[in-house]
Coordinates of N, CA and C in Angstrom, one line a residue:
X194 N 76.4 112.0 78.2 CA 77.8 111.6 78.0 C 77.9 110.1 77.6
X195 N 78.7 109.8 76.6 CA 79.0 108.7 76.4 C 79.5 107.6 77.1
X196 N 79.2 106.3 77.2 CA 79.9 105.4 77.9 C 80.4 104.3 77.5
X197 N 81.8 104.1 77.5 CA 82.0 102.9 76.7 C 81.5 101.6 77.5
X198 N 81.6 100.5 77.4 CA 81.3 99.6 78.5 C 82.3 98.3 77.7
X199 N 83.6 98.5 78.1 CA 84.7 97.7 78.2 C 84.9 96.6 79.0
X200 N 83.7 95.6 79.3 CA 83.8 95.0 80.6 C 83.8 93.6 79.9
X201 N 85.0 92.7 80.3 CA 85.0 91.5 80.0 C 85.7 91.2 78.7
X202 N 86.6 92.7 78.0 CA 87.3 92.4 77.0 C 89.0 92.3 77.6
X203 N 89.8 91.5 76.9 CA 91.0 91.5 77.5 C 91.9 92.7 76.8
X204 N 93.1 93.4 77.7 CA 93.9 94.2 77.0 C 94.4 93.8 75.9
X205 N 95.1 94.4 74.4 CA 94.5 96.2 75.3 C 93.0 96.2 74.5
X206 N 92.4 95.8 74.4 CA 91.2 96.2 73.7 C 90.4 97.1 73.9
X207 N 89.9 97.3 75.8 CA 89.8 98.5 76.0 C 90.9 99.6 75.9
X208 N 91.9 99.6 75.8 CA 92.4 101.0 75.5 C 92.1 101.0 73.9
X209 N 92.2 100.3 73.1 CA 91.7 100.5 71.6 C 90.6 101.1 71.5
X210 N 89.7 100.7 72.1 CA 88.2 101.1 72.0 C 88.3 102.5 72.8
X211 N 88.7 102.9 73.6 CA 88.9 104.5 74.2 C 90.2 105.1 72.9
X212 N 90.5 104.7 72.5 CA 91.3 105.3 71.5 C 90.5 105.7 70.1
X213 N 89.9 105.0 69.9 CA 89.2 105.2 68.6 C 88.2 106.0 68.8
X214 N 87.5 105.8 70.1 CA 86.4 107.0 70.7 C 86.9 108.4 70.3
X215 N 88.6 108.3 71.1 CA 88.8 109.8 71.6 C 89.3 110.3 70.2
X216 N 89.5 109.5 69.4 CA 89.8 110.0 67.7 C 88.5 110.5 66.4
X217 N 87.5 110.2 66.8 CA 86.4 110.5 66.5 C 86.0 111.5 67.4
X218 N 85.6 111.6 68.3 CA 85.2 112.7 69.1 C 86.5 113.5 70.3
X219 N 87.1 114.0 69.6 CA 88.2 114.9 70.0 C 88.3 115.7 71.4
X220 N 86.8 116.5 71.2 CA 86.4 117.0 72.6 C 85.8 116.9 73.4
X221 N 85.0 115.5 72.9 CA 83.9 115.0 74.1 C 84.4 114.8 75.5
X222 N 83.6 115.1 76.4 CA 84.1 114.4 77.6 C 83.2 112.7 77.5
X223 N 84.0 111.7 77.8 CA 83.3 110.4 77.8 C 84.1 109.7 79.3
X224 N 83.2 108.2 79.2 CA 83.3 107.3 79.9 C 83.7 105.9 79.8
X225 N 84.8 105.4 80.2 CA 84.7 104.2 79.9 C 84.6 102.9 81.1
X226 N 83.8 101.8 81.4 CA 83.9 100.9 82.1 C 84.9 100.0 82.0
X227 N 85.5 99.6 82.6 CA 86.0 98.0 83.0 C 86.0 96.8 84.0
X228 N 86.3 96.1 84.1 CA 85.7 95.2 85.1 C 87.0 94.6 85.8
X229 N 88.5 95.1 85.1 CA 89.5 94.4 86.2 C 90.8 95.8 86.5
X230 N 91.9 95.5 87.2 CA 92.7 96.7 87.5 C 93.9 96.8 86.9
X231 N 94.1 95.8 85.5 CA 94.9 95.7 84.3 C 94.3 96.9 83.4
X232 N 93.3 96.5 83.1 CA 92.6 97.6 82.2 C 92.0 99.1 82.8
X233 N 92.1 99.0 83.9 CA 91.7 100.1 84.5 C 92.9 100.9 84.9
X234 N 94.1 100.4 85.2 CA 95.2 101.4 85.2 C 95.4 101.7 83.3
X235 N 95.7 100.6 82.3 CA 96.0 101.1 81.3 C 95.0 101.9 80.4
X236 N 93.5 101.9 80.9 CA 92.8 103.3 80.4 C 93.3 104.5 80.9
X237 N 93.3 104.1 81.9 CA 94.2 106.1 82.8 C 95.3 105.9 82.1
X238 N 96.5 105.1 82.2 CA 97.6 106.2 81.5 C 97.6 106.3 80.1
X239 N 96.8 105.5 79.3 CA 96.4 105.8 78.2 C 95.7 107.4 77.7
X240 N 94.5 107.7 78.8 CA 94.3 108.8 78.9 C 95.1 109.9 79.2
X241 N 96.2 110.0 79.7 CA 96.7 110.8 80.2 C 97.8 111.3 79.5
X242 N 98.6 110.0 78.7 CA 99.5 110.0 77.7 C 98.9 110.9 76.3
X243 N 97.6 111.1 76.4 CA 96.7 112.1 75.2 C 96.4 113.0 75.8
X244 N 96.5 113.6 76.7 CA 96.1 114.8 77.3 C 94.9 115.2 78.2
X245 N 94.4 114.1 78.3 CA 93.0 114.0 78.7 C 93.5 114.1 80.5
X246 N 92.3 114.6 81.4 CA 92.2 115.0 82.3 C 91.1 113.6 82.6
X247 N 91.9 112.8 83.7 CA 91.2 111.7 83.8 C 90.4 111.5 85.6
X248 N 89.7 110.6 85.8 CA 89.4 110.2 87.0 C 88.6 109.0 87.0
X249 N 88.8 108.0 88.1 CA 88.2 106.7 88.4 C 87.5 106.9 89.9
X250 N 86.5 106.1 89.4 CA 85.5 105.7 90.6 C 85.2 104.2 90.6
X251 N 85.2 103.5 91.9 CA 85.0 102.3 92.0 C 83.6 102.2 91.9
X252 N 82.4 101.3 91.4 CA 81.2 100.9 91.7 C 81.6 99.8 92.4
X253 N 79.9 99.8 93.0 CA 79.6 99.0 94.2 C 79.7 96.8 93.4
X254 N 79.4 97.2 92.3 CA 79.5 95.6 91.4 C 81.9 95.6 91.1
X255 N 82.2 95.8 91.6 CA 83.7 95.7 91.3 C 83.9 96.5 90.2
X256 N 83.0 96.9 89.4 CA 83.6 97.7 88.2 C 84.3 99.1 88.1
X257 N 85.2 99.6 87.3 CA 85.1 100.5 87.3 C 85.0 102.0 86.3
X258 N 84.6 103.0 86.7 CA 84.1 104.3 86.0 C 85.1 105.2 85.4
X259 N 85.8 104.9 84.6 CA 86.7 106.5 84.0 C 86.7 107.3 83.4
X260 N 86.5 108.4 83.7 CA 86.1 109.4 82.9 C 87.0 110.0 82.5
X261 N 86.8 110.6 81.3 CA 87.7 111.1 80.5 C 87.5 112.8 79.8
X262 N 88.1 113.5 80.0 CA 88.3 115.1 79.7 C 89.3 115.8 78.9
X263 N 89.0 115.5 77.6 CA 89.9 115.6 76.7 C 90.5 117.5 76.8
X264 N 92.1 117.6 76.4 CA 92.4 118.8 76.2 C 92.7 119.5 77.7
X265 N 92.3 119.0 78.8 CA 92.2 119.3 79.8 C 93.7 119.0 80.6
X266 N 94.3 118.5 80.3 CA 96.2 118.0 80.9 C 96.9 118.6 80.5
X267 N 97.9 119.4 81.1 CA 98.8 120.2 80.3 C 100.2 119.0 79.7
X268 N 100.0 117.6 80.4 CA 100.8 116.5 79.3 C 100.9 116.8 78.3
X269 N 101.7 116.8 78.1 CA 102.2 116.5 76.0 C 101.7 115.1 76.0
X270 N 101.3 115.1 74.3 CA 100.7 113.5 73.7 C 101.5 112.8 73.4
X271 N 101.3 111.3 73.7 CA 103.0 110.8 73.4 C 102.3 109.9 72.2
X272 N 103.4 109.6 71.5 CA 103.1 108.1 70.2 C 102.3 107.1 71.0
X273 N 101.4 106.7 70.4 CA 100.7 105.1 70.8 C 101.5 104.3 70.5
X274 N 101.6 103.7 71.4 CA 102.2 102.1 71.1 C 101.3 101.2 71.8
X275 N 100.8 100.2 70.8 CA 99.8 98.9 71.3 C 100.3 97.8 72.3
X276 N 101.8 97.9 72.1 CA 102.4 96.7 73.0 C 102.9 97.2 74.2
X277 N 102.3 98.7 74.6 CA 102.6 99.1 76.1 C 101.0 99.0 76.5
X278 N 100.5 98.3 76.4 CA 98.8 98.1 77.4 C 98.2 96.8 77.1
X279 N 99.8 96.3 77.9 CA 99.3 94.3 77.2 C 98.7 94.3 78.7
X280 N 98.0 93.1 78.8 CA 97.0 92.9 80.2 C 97.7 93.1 81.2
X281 N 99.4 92.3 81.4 CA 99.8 92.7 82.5 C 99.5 94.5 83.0
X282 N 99.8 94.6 84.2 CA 99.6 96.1 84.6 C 101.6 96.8 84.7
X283 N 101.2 97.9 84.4 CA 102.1 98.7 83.9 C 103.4 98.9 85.0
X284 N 104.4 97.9 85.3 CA 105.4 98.2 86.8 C 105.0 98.5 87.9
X285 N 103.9 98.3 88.3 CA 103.5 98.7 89.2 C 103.8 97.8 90.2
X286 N 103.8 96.3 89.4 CA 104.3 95.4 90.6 C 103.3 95.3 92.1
X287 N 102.3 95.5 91.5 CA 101.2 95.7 92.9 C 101.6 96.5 94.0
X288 N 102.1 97.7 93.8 CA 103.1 98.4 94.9 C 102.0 98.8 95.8
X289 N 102.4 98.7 97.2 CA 101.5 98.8 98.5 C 102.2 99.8 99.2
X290 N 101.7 101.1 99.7 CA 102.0 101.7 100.6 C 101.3 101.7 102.1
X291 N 102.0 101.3 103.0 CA 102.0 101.4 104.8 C 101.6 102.4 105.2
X292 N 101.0 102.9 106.0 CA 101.0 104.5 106.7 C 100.2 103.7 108.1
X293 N 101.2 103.3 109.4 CA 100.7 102.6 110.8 C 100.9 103.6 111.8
X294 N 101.3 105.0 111.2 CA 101.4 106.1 112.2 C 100.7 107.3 111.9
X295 N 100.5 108.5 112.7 CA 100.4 109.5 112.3 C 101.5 110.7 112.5
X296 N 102.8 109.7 112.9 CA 103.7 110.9 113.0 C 105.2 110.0 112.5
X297 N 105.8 110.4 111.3 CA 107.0 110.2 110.8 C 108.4 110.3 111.2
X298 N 109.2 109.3 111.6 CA 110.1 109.5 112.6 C 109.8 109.7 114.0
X299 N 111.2 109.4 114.9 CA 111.0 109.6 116.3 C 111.9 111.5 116.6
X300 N 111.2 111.9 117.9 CA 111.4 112.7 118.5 C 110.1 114.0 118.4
X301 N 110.3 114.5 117.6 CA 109.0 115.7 117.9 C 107.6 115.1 116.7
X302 N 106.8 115.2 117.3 CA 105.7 114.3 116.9 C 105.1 115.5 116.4
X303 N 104.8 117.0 116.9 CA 104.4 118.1 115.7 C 105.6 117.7 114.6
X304 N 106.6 117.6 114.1 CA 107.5 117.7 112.8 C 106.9 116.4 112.4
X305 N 107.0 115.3 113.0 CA 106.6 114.2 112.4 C 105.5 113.9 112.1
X306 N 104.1 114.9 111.9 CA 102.9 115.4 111.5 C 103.3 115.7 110.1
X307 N 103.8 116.9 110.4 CA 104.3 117.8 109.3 C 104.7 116.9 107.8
X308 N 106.2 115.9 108.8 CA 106.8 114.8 107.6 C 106.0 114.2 106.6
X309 N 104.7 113.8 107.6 CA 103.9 112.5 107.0 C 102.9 113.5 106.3
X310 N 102.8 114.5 106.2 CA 101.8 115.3 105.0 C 102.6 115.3 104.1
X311 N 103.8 116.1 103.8 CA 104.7 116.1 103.0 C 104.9 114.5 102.3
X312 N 105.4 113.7 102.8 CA 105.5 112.4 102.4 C 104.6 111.7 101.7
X313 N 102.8 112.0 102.0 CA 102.0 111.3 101.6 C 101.7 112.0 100.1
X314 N 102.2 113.4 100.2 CA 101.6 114.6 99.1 C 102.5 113.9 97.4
X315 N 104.1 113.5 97.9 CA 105.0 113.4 97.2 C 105.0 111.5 96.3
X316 N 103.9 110.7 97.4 CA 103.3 109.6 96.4 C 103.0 109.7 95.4
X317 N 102.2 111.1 95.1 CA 101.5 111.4 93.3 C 102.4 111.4 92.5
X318 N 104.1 111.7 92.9 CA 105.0 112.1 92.2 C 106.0 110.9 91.9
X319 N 106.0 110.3 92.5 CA 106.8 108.9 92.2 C 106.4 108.2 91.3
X320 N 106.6 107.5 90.5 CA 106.1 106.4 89.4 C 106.6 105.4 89.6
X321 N 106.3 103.8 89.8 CA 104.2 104.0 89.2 C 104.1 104.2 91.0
X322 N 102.8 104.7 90.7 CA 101.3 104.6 91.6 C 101.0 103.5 92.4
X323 N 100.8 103.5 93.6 CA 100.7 102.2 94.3 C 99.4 101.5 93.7
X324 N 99.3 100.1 94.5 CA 97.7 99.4 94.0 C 96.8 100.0 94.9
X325 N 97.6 100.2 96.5 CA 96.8 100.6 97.6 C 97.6 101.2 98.8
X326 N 96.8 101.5 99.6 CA 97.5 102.6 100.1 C 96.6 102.4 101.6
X327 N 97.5 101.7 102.5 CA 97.0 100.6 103.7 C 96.8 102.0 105.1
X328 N 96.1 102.0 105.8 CA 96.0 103.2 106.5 C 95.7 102.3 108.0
X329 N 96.6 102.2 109.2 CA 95.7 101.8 110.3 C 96.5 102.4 111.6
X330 N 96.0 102.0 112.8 CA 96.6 102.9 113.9 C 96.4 104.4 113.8
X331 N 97.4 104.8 114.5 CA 97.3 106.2 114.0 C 97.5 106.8 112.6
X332 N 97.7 106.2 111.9 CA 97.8 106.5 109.9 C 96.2 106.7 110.0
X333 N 95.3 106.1 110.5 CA 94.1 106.8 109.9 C 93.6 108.2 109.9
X334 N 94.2 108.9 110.7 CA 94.4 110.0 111.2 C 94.5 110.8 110.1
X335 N 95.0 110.3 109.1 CA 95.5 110.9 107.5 C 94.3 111.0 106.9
X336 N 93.1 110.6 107.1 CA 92.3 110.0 105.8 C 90.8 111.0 106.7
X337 N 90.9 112.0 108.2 CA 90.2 112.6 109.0 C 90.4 113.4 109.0
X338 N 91.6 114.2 108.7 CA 92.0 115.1 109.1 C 92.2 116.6 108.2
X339 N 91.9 118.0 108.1 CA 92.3 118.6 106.4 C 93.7 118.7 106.6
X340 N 94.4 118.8 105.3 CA 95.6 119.1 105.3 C 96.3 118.2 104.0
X341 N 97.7 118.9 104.2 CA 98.2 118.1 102.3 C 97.8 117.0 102.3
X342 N 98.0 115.7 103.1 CA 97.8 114.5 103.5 C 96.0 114.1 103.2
X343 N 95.0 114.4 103.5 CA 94.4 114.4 103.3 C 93.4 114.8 101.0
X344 N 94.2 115.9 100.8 CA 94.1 116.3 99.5 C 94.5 115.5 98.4
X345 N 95.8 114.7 99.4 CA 96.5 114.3 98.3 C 96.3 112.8 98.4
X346 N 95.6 112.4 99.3 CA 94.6 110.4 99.4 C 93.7 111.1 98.7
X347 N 93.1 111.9 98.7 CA 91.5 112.2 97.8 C 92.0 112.0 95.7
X348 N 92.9 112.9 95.9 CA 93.7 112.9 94.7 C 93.9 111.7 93.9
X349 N 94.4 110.9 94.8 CA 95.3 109.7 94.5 C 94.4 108.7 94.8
X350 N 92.5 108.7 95.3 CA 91.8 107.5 95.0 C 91.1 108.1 93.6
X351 N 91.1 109.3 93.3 CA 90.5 108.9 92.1 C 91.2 109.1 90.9
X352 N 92.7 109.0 91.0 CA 93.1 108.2 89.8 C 93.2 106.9 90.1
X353 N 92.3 105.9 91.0 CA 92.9 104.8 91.0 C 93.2 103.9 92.0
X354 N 93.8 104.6 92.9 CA 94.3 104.0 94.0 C 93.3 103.4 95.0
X355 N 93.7 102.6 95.4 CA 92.4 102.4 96.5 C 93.0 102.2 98.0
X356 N 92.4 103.2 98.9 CA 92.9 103.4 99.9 C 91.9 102.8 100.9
X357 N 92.5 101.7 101.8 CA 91.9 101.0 103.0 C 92.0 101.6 104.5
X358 N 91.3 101.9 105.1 CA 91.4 102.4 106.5 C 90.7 101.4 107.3
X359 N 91.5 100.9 108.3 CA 91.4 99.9 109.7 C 90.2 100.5 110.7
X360 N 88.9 100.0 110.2 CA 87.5 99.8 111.0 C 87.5 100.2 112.4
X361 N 88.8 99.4 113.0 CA 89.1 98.9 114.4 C 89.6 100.2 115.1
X362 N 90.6 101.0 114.2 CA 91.0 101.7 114.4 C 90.3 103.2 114.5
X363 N 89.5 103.0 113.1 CA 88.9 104.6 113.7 C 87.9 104.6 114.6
X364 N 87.1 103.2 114.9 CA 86.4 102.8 116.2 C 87.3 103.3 117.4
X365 N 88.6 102.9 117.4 CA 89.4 103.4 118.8 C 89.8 104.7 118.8
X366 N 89.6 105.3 118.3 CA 90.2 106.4 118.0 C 88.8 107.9 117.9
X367 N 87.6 106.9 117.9 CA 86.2 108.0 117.7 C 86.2 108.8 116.3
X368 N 86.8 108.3 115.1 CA 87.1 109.1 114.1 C 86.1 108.2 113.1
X369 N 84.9 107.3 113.2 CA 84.0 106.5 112.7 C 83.2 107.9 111.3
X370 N 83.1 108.9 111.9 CA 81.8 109.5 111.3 C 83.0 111.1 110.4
X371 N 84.0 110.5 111.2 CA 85.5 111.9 110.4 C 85.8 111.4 108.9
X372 N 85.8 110.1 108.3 CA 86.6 109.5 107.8 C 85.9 110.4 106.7
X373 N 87.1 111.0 105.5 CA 86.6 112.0 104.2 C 87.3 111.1 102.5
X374 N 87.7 110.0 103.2 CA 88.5 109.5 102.1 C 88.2 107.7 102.4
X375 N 88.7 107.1 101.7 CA 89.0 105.6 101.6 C 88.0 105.0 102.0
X376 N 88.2 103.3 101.8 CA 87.0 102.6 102.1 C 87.4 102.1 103.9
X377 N 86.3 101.7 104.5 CA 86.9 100.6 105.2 C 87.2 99.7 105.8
X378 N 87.8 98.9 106.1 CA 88.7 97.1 106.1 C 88.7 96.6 107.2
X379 N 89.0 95.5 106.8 CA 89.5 94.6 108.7 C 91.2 94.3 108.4
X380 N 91.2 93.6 109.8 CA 92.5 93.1 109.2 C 93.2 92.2 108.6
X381 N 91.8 90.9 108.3 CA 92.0 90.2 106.8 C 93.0 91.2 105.7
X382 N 91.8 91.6 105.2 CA 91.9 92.6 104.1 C 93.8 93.0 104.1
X383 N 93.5 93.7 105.6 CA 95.1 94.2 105.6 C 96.3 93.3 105.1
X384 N 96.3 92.6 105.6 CA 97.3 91.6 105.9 C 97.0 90.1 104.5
X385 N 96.0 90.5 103.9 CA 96.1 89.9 102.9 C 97.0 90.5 101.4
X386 N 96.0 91.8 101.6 CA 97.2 92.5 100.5 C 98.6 93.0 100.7
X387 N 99.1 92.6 101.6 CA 100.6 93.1 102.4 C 101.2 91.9 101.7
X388 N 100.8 90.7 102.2 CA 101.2 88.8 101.9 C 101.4 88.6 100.3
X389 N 100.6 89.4 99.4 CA 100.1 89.2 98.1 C 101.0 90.7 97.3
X390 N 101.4 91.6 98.1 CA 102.1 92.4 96.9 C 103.6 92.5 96.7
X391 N 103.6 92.9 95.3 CA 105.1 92.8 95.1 C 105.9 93.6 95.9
X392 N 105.6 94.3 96.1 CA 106.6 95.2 97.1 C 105.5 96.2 98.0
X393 N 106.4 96.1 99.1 CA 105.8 97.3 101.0 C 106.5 98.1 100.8
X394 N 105.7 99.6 100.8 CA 106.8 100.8 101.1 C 106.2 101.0 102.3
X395 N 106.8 101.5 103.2 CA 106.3 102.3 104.3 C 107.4 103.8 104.8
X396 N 107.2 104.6 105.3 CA 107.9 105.5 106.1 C 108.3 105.1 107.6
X397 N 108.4 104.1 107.7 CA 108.6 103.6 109.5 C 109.1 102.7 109.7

């Protein structure tokens, strides 16, 4: 499989260079590298704007892996335009999602289980995509457990997203060796990217 290695050019140049690929080789499945999360969101919706069936993986050096599966989206192809994958990243506005519970709303804590699967599932659907997706307290509970909530953090780190789970917490909680998703953080980390993004969503 092919790999581009896009690493250390500024937008959009890697989306040029995955564009010119995917125009020559129509059905390949390929790869492209980058090294920051400007270019790495606008390879994915570049990809995806062509129909391609896409996924990211973070490496252990910061970079990251996107692969690409052409014909595989049931998307429609939209017009390229060069001046939608300038370096800034695409409205995302570093959007951060909270999850400090494992139950949504007060009163019955089975429904507010329920809430926060539903809620977490319906993130893929909103536009744009968070940067990150903050998990501590009982929210880690999300990232251990099967269920929509679960399927849909798996989903949503490898288009990208990077989801942090609180060390401390699955330590208090005995869920150290459960965890099926995200990386995990202290509360530096936490509380650095909360201070640093454009906007907090939470459900609480």
């Amino acid at each position: 499989m092919e790999i581009l290695d896009c690493r250390g050019l500024n937008c959009p140049e890697p989306v040029l260079r995955t564009k010119e690929y995917l125009e020559n080789h129509p059905e390949e499945v390929f790869s492209v590298v980058v090294d920051n999360e400007a270019s790495r969101e606008n390879v994915l919706r570049f990809g995806r704007s062509q129909g391609c069936q896409v996924s990211v993986e973070q490496r252990g050096d910061g970079d990251f892996l996107i692969s690409l599966t052409p014909g595989e989206s049931d998307t429609p192809r939209e017009d390229f335009q060069e001046a939608d994958y300038s370096c800034a990243l695409p409205d995302a506005g570093n959007l951060v999602y909270v999850i400090p519970s494992d139950s949504m709303g007060r009163g019955s804590s089975e429904l507010g289980w329920a809430l926060l699967q539903t809620y977490v599932k319906t993130i893929a659907e909103i536009s744009p995509l968070p940067s990150h997706i903050l998990l501590y307290n009982g929210g880690v509970k999300l990232a251990t457990q099967e269920g929509k909530a679960l399927e849909a953090l798996q989903a949503l780190e490898k288009q990208g997203v990077t989801i942090w789970i609180c060390g401390t917490c699955l330590e208090f909680f005995k869920l150290e060796e459960e965890r099926k998703v995200g990386s995990i953080t202290n509360m530096y980390d936490i509380m650095n990217t909360m201070t640093t993004a454009a906007r907090v969503v939470s459900p609480f």
